[in-house]
Amino acid sequence: MLDTPEAVVEALRENDGLPHGLARTVTAEELVEAAEAFEKPDVLVTALLELMTAYEFTGEHRKSPVVFARILKLWDTTPESFSPYEAHHVFWRFKWVTTSLVQVPEIPLASIGGWIDQMRSRYEAADHAVQPVAAMRYHLAHHTGTGVADAYDLWATRSRTELSDCEACETRHHAWHRLAEGDDTAAALAVWQPVLDREQECSEEPRMSQARALLPLLRAGRTDEARSHHLTGYRKVRGATGMQAEVGYHLEFCAHSRNEGRGLEILAENRPLFEAKGAPLDHLHFLTGTEVFLARLVDAGHDDTAVAGPPGRAWTAAELLTHVRAEAEPLAAAFDTRNGTTAVGDRRRARLALAPLLDEPLPLGLRATVAHTASVGAAPATLTPARTEIPDDFTVLVGEARRLARDGHPGDDRLWTRVAERLADATEPYDAILGPEDLLAAELAEHRAQRLWFKDRHTDGAAELDTAIQHYTRLDMPWHALAAKARSRAWTAAPGSRDDDGDRTAPDRASIRTELDAMLREADELLTATPFDSEPLGEAEAAFGSDLRAERILSHLSLHYSVAFAAHQELHAALSRTEEDQEDQEGTGDLDTLTERFERSVDTLRSEAARLGYPHQAANARQFRADLLARRGALADAEKELRAALQEIESADRPWRRPRLAIHLAQLLLAQDRSQEATDLLHSAIADAVAHDDPTLPLGPTYLLLGHAATHLDDANGAVRHLSEAAARFDQAEDAGSAVEARLQLADVLARSGRQADAVAVLESALVDAPPTVDGHMLAQGRLTLGRGLRDLEEYVPAAEELLRLADTVAGWPEEDRGGVLTLVAAEAATTLALAERWEAADTAYERALGAHAEAPNPPLITMMMREFARLTLQTRDSEGTDTALEHLARADAVLATLPSGEEDFAVWYERGENHYRRARVLAEAGRFDEALPEAEAAIAAHDDGGERGELPRAEAVRIAALIEGNGLDRVSEAITRLTVASARCHQTGHPEAAAVLDALHQDLRTR
C-alpha cells in the first residue's frame, strides 16, 4: 500500500534500482500520483525528479519538460521541500529541458531561446556561473547550423563549474564539434581518447562515444579499435529507447564495415525502436542509420531479404527501406522548417551519400546471420586479388581452362565454373574442335569432384569421379580413366567425410592397396602399348593436339600421386593407433611393411616426376614424407623436406603451388616456437593465393594459425584480428563447428588481455546453438569465461544464470570427466549470486558446491567462496551480521584442517593466511579490535611461510594490522613502527609499490 510517505519513499528507492525501461517509467508515474495525496510536497518533489529521470533515460523528451515545469513551480513556492541534493538537481535539469526542447520539431526556436534566457537568469540569481548556459547555446547553434563558431568559443573558453556536464560528456561534444567543422579525424579522435579509453566515464559514457566514434575510427584506419568499440558499446545500448540514436550509428557502422549479417541481427534486436518516437531527433538518427544500412543491403542485391521492421507485418529490405525513407525525410524537413536552415537535412544526406569505408568485410568475431561472400583478397588489405581473365569466346574459354588445369593453376576453377554456366544456358554453339561433348562432361565432373574434395565431401567427390571414369572409358581415354579411378579409390582411404550420414565405417585399406597395385600393373601395360608420344587413340585424345603428351604424363603422375597418398593415409592411421589397436587391427600389416610401402611409393613419385620434368610433383612426395616425419617427432628433418619441396616449386616456376607447402612449414615452425618465421610464411601463403586467384586455399585454418602465432608473440591485437578473420572464413565455408571453436579461442584471447566486454560479446554470439560437433569441454570453458566476464562487468544476475546452467551441464558429465569442475562452477555461481544479492539462491548454490567438494575436493575454490561469503555477508546482509561471516570463515578453517600434512597441490600457507586476514577485517568492522589484531598478526605469520610468494599478501596483512592498531586500538606509535619495518622489507624484496602504500598510511598516522 502506498498510503504513507514512508511507503512511497521506499517504493521510490526500489524503483531507482531497476534498469531504465517501460516498467520503471510506469511505476514512476504511479508513484507521482501516490505522492500527490500527501499534504507536504517533499515526497512529491522526489517522485517528480524520479519521473523526470525515467523520461530522460527512456527517450521521452516530449514529456520531460512538462514534469520539470511542475518541479520548478514547487521550487518557486516551497523551496524548503527540496533537499540540498534535490536543489542542486533543479539547476542541473535546466540542461535536460533544453536538450528535450531541441529534440521536438514542434517547439519553436524562439521558445527554446527564451528557455535558455530563463536558465541564465535563474543561474545568475542563484550565483551560479553560466558556463552550462553557454553550453546550451552552443548545442542549439550546432543543431541549427547558425553561429556555431561564436557559440563554441563562448562555451569552450569558460571554466567548468559544478553544474557543467560531466567531463566525459563535454569531451564527446568537443570531439564531435571538430568532426562537424571538418577538422582532421585524427585530431578529433585524439580529443576523444580519454573517453574511449574509459579514463573519463559517466552513466552515458563511453557508450555514446563508442557509437559516434565508429566511422571516424574506420576512416582513420583504426579498425581494431572500431571492432572493439562496436562489440562493447552495442551491448550497452541494445534495445534502449533512450539510446536509439546510438543504435542507428551501430547500424551505420555495419553498412560501412560490410557486416550485413550483423546489421540484420541488430535490426531484429531493436524492433521496438521503430515505434519509440518520444525523442524525434534521436529517432531521426536511428532511422537514418537504419536507412544507410538498408540501402547498402539493397545495393548488394538483397532486396528480398527478410528484415525486422515495425511490428505487425513481415518486411523485406526493399520494403523497409521505402518505409523508413518515407518517415525520415519529412521528419528531417520538419526540423529544417523549424530551424530555418538545412543543417539537419544536410547531415542526414551526407550520411546517406557516404560510400562504404571498407572494401572488404571487417571481421568482428561474431556469428553472422548472413555469411558475407568475401574474396580471397579480403586477407591482406594491401593486396589486390588477381582475377583470372575469362575469355568471351567459348572455344578459347575451354582451351584456357584446359591449359591452366595442366599447369595445376588454381585459376582454372573460375574458368571451369564459367564453362559449366555457359553450357547450362543451352544456347552455346559447340565447336567440334573441342572434341566430343562427353570429353567436356568428363572434365567438368572432375572439376566438381575436386571442389567437393576441398570441402571434405569425399563421398560426393568420388561419385563425380565415377561419372568422369564412365565418360573417359566410352571415349577410349585409358590414361585419364585410370588416373580418375586411382584418385577415386585413394580418396576412400582418407578419414571422415562431411557428406556421410551417421558413423562412417573404417576404410578397407587392404582392398584399396590391392586395387591400386592392380592399377600400377595396368599402367605399366598401358605405357608399353600406348607410350606418351604415341598417336591419339581416338577423337577425344586428338582434341588435345600437341598437348596430348602432357595430358598422358600428368595422368601417369596422378596415378602415382594417388598411390603415395593412399600409402600416406594408411601409415598415418597406423601411427595414430596405440600398439594394442595395431595388434587388434586386421589387414593393415605391421608398421615396417607400411613404412616400406610408403617410402617406395613416394620415391617412385619423386623419380618419375624428375624423369618426366615435373618437379612440382616431386614436391608433393616431399610433403607426404615431411608430414610423417613431423608426426614421429623428427621436426628438423621434416623442415628440410619442406624447404626442399619449396625449392622444387621454384624450379618448376609454379608459384601458385607454394601456399600449402608454406602453411605446412609454418605449422612445423610453430611447433618449434619459431612464431615470427611462421607468421611470415603464413602471410606469404595468403599473398600467393591472392596473387594467383586460388579459391581453394583453406583460409579459415590459415588465419587460425596466424592467430596462434600472434598469441605466442604476445600480439593480442594481431591475435584478435586473425582469429576474427578465421571465424568469418569458417562461416563462409559453412563449417559451423570450426567457426565456434575459433570464436571460443578469440574470446579466450580477449579475456586474457583484459578486454572482458569484448569477450562477452563474442561468447554471447558463439554459444548460441553451437553445433554438436564442438567439443563439450571446450563449450563448457567458453561458458565459464562468459560467466566470469559478465561478473567482471558487474552484470551479476546474467553471470549467475550462465554459471548455474553450466553447473547443471557439468553435473550430467560422467564422474571421471566431472572431477573438480563441478566444484569450481558451483562455487563461482554461489559467489556471483551473492554479489547479485540473490541470497536464497546463493545459499543453495553454496551447499551444492560443498556437496561437489565432498566428491571431488577443490580446497582453494571452496575456501575462497567461503571468504567471499564472509565479506559479502557484512556488506549486504546486515541482519545476519558478524556471526554469520565468522561461521563461513570457521568452515574455511575446517576445510584446511582436513588436508593431509605436506599437501602440495596448492599453497596451504596462503589459504590459511587469507582466512586470518578476512577474519581480522570482519572483526574490525564489528568494532572488536582486540580480537581483530591477533588475526591480522596470524595472517602476517602465515604469509611469512610463503617466502617470496608471500611478500605481497604479507604487506597487505601488515597494512590491516596497522589500521586496527592505530585507528581501532589507538596505539599509533606501535602501528607506525610496524609500518616502518614492513616498508623497509618491501623495498628489500623488490616491491616498491607495496612499500609506497605502507608509507602513505605511515604518513597519515603521523599526521593524525
PDB file of C-alpha atoms in Angstrom, residues 501-592:
ATOM      1  CA  ASP A 501      25.371 -39.837 -42.855  1.00  0.00           C
ATOM      2  CA  GLY A 502      25.982 -41.314 -39.433  1.00  0.00           C
ATOM      3  CA  ASP A 503      29.204 -43.031 -38.454  1.00  0.00           C
ATOM      4  CA  ARG A 504      31.471 -43.775 -41.352  1.00  0.00           C
ATOM      5  CA  THR A 505      32.909 -47.271 -41.416  1.00  0.00           C
ATOM      6  CA  ALA A 506      36.683 -47.586 -41.408  1.00  0.00           C
ATOM      7  CA  PRO A 507      38.190 -47.685 -44.911  1.00  0.00           C
ATOM      8  CA  ASP A 508      39.101 -51.155 -46.204  1.00  0.00           C
ATOM      9  CA  ARG A 509      42.695 -50.173 -46.809  1.00  0.00           C
ATOM     10  CA  ALA A 510      43.830 -53.690 -47.714  1.00  0.00           C
ATOM     11  CA  SER A 511      41.329 -53.722 -50.573  1.00  0.00           C
ATOM     12  CA  ILE A 512      42.426 -50.218 -51.610  1.00  0.00           C
ATOM     13  CA  ARG A 513      46.060 -51.353 -51.700  1.00  0.00           C
ATOM     14  CA  THR A 514      45.190 -54.360 -53.822  1.00  0.00           C
ATOM     15  CA  GLU A 515      43.227 -52.267 -56.309  1.00  0.00           C
ATOM     16  CA  LEU A 516      45.902 -49.592 -56.568  1.00  0.00           C
ATOM     17  CA  ASP A 517      48.615 -52.219 -57.134  1.00  0.00           C
ATOM     18  CA  ALA A 518      46.498 -53.642 -59.923  1.00  0.00           C
ATOM     19  CA  MET A 519      46.237 -50.144 -61.419  1.00  0.00           C
ATOM     20  CA  LEU A 520      50.023 -49.778 -61.311  1.00  0.00           C
ATOM     21  CA  ARG A 521      50.365 -53.004 -63.293  1.00  0.00           C
ATOM     22  CA  GLU A 522      47.724 -51.779 -65.714  1.00  0.00           C
ATOM     23  CA  ALA A 523      49.674 -48.549 -66.123  1.00  0.00           C
ATOM     24  CA  ASP A 524      52.844 -50.460 -66.960  1.00  0.00           C
ATOM     25  CA  GLU A 525      50.980 -52.419 -69.622  1.00  0.00           C
ATOM     26  CA  LEU A 526      49.393 -49.232 -70.936  1.00  0.00           C
ATOM     27  CA  LEU A 527      52.738 -47.476 -71.151  1.00  0.00           C
ATOM     28  CA  THR A 528      54.044 -50.382 -73.261  1.00  0.00           C
ATOM     29  CA  ALA A 529      51.001 -50.395 -75.514  1.00  0.00           C
ATOM     30  CA  THR A 530      50.464 -46.622 -75.641  1.00  0.00           C
ATOM     31  CA  PRO A 531      53.641 -44.631 -74.955  1.00  0.00           C
ATOM     32  CA  PHE A 532      53.269 -40.958 -74.077  1.00  0.00           C
ATOM     33  CA  ASP A 533      54.375 -39.958 -77.581  1.00  0.00           C
ATOM     34  CA  SER A 534      52.132 -42.372 -79.497  1.00  0.00           C
ATOM     35  CA  GLU A 535      49.270 -41.289 -81.742  1.00  0.00           C
ATOM     36  CA  PRO A 536      45.856 -40.361 -80.283  1.00  0.00           C
ATOM     37  CA  LEU A 537      43.599 -43.322 -79.563  1.00  0.00           C
ATOM     38  CA  GLY A 538      40.512 -41.538 -80.728  1.00  0.00           C
ATOM     39  CA  GLU A 539      38.695 -38.288 -81.358  1.00  0.00           C
ATOM     40  CA  ALA A 540      38.769 -37.213 -77.720  1.00  0.00           C
ATOM     41  CA  GLU A 541      42.534 -37.552 -77.302  1.00  0.00           C
ATOM     42  CA  ALA A 542      43.064 -35.924 -80.690  1.00  0.00           C
ATOM     43  CA  ALA A 543      41.339 -32.809 -79.373  1.00  0.00           C
ATOM     44  CA  PHE A 544      44.386 -32.131 -77.153  1.00  0.00           C
ATOM     45  CA  GLY A 545      46.660 -31.823 -80.175  1.00  0.00           C
ATOM     46  CA  SER A 546      50.275 -31.133 -79.201  1.00  0.00           C
ATOM     47  CA  ASP A 547      49.322 -31.174 -75.526  1.00  0.00           C
ATOM     48  CA  LEU A 548      48.397 -34.863 -75.590  1.00  0.00           C
ATOM     49  CA  ARG A 549      51.813 -35.971 -74.311  1.00  0.00           C
ATOM     50  CA  ALA A 550      51.484 -33.660 -71.282  1.00  0.00           C
ATOM     51  CA  GLU A 551      47.960 -34.927 -70.646  1.00  0.00           C
ATOM     52  CA  ARG A 552      49.155 -38.556 -70.558  1.00  0.00           C
ATOM     53  CA  ILE A 553      52.184 -37.764 -68.385  1.00  0.00           C
ATOM     54  CA  LEU A 554      50.028 -35.887 -65.915  1.00  0.00           C
ATOM     55  CA  SER A 555      47.615 -38.796 -65.752  1.00  0.00           C
ATOM     56  CA  HIS A 556      50.569 -41.129 -65.165  1.00  0.00           C
ATOM     57  CA  LEU A 557      51.898 -38.924 -62.348  1.00  0.00           C
ATOM     58  CA  SER A 558      48.398 -38.535 -60.931  1.00  0.00           C
ATOM     59  CA  LEU A 559      48.207 -42.315 -60.600  1.00  0.00           C
ATOM     60  CA  HIS A 560      51.497 -42.416 -58.669  1.00  0.00           C
ATOM     61  CA  TYR A 561      50.358 -39.472 -56.566  1.00  0.00           C
ATOM     62  CA  SER A 562      47.195 -41.392 -55.626  1.00  0.00           C
ATOM     63  CA  VAL A 563      49.226 -44.466 -54.645  1.00  0.00           C
ATOM     64  CA  ALA A 564      51.521 -42.334 -52.473  1.00  0.00           C
ATOM     65  CA  PHE A 565      48.525 -40.536 -50.966  1.00  0.00           C
ATOM     66  CA  ALA A 566      46.820 -43.813 -50.002  1.00  0.00           C
ATOM     67  CA  ALA A 567      50.086 -45.170 -48.535  1.00  0.00           C
ATOM     68  CA  HIS A 568      50.479 -41.953 -46.552  1.00  0.00           C
ATOM     69  CA  GLN A 569      46.917 -42.207 -45.205  1.00  0.00           C
ATOM     70  CA  GLU A 570      47.391 -45.822 -44.182  1.00  0.00           C
ATOM     71  CA  LEU A 571      50.702 -45.276 -42.423  1.00  0.00           C
ATOM     72  CA  HIS A 572      49.364 -42.157 -40.747  1.00  0.00           C
ATOM     73  CA  ALA A 573      46.380 -44.115 -39.414  1.00  0.00           C
ATOM     74  CA  ALA A 574      48.654 -46.876 -38.133  1.00  0.00           C
ATOM     75  CA  LEU A 575      50.902 -44.389 -36.353  1.00  0.00           C
ATOM     76  CA  SER A 576      47.856 -42.806 -34.715  1.00  0.00           C
ATOM     77  CA  ARG A 577      46.687 -46.049 -33.140  1.00  0.00           C
ATOM     78  CA  THR A 578      48.066 -47.461 -29.937  1.00  0.00           C
ATOM     79  CA  GLU A 579      50.143 -50.646 -30.086  1.00  0.00           C
ATOM     80  CA  GLU A 580      47.195 -52.586 -28.753  1.00  0.00           C
ATOM     81  CA  ASP A 581      44.962 -51.213 -31.508  1.00  0.00           C
ATOM     82  CA  GLN A 582      47.554 -52.207 -34.091  1.00  0.00           C
ATOM     83  CA  GLU A 583      47.612 -55.791 -32.808  1.00  0.00           C
ATOM     84  CA  ASP A 584      43.836 -55.994 -32.966  1.00  0.00           C
ATOM     85  CA  GLN A 585      43.561 -54.430 -36.418  1.00  0.00           C
ATOM     86  CA  GLU A 586      43.357 -56.947 -39.232  1.00  0.00           C
ATOM     87  CA  GLY A 587      44.561 -56.471 -42.773  1.00  0.00           C
ATOM     88  CA  THR A 588      46.707 -53.373 -42.230  1.00  0.00           C
ATOM     89  CA  GLY A 589      50.134 -55.014 -41.948  1.00  0.00           C
ATOM     90  CA  ASP A 590      52.765 -54.021 -39.448  1.00  0.00           C
ATOM     91  CA  LEU A 591      54.422 -50.625 -39.321  1.00  0.00           C
ATOM     92  CA  ASP A 592      57.581 -51.791 -41.045  1.00  0.00           C
TER      93      ASP A 592
END
